[in-house]
mmCIF file of C-alpha atoms in Angstrom:
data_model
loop_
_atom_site.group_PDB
_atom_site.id
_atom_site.type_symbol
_atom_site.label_atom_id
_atom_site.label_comp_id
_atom_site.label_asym_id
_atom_site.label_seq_id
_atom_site.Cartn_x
_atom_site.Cartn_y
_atom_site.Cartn_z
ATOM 1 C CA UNK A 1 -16.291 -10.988 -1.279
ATOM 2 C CA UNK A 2 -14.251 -13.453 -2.219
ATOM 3 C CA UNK A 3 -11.255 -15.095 0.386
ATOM 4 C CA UNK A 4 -8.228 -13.228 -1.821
ATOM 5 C CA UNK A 5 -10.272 -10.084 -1.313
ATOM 6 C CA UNK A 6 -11.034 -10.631 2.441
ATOM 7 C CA UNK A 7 -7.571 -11.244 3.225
ATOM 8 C CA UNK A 8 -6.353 -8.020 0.818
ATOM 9 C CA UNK A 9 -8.883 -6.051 3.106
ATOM 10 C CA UNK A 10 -7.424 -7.337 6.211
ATOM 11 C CA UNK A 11 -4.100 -6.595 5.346
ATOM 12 C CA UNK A 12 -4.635 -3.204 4.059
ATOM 13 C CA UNK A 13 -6.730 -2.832 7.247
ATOM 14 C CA UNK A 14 -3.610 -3.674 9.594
ATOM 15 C CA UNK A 15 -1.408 -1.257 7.340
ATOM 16 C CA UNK A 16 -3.710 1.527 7.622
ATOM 17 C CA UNK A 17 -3.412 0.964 11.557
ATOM 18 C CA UNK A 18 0.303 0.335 11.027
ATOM 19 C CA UNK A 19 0.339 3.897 9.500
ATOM 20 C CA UNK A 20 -1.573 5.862 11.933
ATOM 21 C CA UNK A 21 0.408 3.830 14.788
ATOM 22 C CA UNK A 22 3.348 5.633 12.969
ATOM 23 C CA UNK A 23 2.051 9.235 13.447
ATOM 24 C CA UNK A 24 0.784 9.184 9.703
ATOM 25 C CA UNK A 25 -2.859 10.190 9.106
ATOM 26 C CA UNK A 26 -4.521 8.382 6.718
ATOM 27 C CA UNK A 27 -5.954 10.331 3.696
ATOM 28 C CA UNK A 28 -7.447 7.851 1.449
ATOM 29 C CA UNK A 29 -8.076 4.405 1.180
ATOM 30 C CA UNK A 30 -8.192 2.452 -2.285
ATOM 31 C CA UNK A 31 -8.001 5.112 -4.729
ATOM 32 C CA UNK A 32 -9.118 4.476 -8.138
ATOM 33 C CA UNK A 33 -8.368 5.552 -11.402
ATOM 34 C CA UNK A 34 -7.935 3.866 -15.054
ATOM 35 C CA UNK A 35 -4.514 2.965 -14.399
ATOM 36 C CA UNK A 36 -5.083 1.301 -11.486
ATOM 37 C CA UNK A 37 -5.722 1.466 -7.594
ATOM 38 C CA UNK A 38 -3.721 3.222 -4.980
ATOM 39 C CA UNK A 39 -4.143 0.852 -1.402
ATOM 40 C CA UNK A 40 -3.468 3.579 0.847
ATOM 41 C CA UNK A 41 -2.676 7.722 0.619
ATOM 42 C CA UNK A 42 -1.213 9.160 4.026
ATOM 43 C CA UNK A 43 -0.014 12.056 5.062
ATOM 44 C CA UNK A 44 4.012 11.703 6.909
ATOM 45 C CA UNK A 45 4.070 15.492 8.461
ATOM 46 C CA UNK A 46 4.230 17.520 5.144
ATOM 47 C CA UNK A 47 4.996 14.813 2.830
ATOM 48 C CA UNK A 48 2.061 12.596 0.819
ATOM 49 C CA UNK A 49 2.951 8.763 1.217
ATOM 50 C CA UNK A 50 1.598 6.211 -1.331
ATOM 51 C CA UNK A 51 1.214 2.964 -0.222
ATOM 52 C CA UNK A 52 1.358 -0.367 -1.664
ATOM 53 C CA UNK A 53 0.029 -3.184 0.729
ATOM 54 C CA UNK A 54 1.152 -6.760 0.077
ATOM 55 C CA UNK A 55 -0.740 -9.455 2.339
ATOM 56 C CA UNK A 56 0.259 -13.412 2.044
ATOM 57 C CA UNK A 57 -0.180 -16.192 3.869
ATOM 58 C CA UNK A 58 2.948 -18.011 5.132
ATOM 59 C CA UNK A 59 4.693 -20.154 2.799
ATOM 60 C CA UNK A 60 2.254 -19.603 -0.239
ATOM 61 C CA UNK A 61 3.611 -17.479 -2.204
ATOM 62 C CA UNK A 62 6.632 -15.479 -2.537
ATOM 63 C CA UNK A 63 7.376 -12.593 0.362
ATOM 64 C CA UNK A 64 4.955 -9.731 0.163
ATOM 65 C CA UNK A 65 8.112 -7.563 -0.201
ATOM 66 C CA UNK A 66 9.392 -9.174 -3.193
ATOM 67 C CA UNK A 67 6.055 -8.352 -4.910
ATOM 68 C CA UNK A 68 7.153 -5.036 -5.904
ATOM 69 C CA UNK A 69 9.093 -5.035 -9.078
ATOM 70 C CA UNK A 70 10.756 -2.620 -11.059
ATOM 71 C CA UNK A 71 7.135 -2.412 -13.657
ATOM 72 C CA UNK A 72 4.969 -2.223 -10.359
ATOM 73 C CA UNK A 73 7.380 0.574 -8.739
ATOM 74 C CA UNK A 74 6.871 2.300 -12.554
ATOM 75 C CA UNK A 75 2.942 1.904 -12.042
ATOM 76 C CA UNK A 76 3.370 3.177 -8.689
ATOM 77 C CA UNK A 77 4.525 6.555 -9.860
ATOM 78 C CA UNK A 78 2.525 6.756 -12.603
ATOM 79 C CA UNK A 79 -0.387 6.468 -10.252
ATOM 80 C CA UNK A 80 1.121 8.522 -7.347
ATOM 81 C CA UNK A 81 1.576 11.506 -10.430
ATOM 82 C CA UNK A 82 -2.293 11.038 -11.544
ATOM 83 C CA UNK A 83 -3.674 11.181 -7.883
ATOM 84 C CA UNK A 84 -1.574 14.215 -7.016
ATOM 85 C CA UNK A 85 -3.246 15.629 -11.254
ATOM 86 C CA UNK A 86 -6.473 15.126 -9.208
ATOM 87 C CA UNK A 87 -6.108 16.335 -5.630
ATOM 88 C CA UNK A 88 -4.009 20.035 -6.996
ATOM 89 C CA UNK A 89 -0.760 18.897 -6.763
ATOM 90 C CA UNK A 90 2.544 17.797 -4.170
ATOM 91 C CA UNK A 91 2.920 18.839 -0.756
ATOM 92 C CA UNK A 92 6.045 20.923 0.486
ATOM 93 C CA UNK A 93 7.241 17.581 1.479
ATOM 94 C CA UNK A 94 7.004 16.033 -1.521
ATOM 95 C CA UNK A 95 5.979 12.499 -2.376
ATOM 96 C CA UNK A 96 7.474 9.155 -1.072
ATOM 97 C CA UNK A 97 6.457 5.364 -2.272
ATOM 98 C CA UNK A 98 6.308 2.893 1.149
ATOM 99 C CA UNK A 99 5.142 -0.831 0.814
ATOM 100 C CA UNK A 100 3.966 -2.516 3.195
ATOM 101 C CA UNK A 101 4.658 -6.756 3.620
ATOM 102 C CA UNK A 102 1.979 -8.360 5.880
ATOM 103 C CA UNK A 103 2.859 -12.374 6.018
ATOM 104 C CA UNK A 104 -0.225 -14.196 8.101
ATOM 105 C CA UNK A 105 1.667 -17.066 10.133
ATOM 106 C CA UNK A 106 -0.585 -20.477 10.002
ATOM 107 C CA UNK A 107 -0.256 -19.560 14.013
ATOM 108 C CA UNK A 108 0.463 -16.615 15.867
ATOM 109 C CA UNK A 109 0.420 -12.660 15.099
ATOM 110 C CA UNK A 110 0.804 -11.403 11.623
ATOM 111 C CA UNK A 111 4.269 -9.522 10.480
ATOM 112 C CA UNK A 112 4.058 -6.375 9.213
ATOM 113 C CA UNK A 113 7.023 -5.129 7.765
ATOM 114 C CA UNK A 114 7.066 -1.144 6.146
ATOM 115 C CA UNK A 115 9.270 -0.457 3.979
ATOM 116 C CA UNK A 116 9.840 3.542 3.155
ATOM 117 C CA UNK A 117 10.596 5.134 0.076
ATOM 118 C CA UNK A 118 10.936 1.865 -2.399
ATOM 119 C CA UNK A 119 10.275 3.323 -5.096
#
C-alpha cells in the first residue's frame, strides 16, 4: 500500500470510530460498485448514512471539507441510490449524506470534523 492509501485508511479508520463514538453502527466499509466507492455506510437509528471521508495532512492541500463539490455531492447520490438498488431499498428514516474532514497536524491529535447531511 502505498502512503496516500495508508493515510486514506487511517482516516477512514478514525471516522468509522468517530461514527460508532456517535451512537451510529457501522454497516459497511468501502463499498464498491462501477460508479465508484462508498467510504463508509452507517446506520443513525432508522436512517442509512453515507459517508464520504476526507483525510489531509496540514497545510498540503486544501481543507478536507472543501473537497466535496457540487459533481462529488452528485456522485454521492448517485452512489447512495445504487447501494440502496442493491441492499432492497431506504430505511423508514431515509437516507442522509455526512462527510467527514480529518486534517493530521505535523504535531499533535488529528481533527475530525463531521459534517451531517451535505449533500
Amino acid at each position: 500500500m502505498n502512503a496516500r492509501g495508508a493515510l486514506g485508511r487511517y482516516g477512514e479508520e478514525l471516522a468509522a470510530r468517530t461514527l460508532a463514538g456517535a451512537g451510529m453502527t457501522i454497516v459497511e466499509r468501502n463499498w464498491r460498485c462501477r460508479a465508484g466507492e462508498i467510504d463508509i455506510v452507517a446506520r443513525d437509528g432508522d436512517a442509512l448514512v453515507v459517508c464520504e471521508v476526507k483525510t489531509r495532512r496540514d497545510g498540503r492541500f486544501e481543507h478536507p471539507m472543501a473537497a466535496v463539490t457540487p459533481v462529488k455531492a452528485e456522485r454521492l447520490r448517485h452512489l447512495a441510490e445504487r447501494w440502496l438498488d442493491v441492499h432492497g431499498g431506504a430505511p423508514p428514516g431515509g437516507v442522509r449524506i455526512d462527510l467527514i474532514g480529518i486534517l493530521l497536524p505535523t504535531r499533535g491529535a488529528p481533527q475530525v470534523e463531521h459534517a451531517r447531511g451535505v449533500a
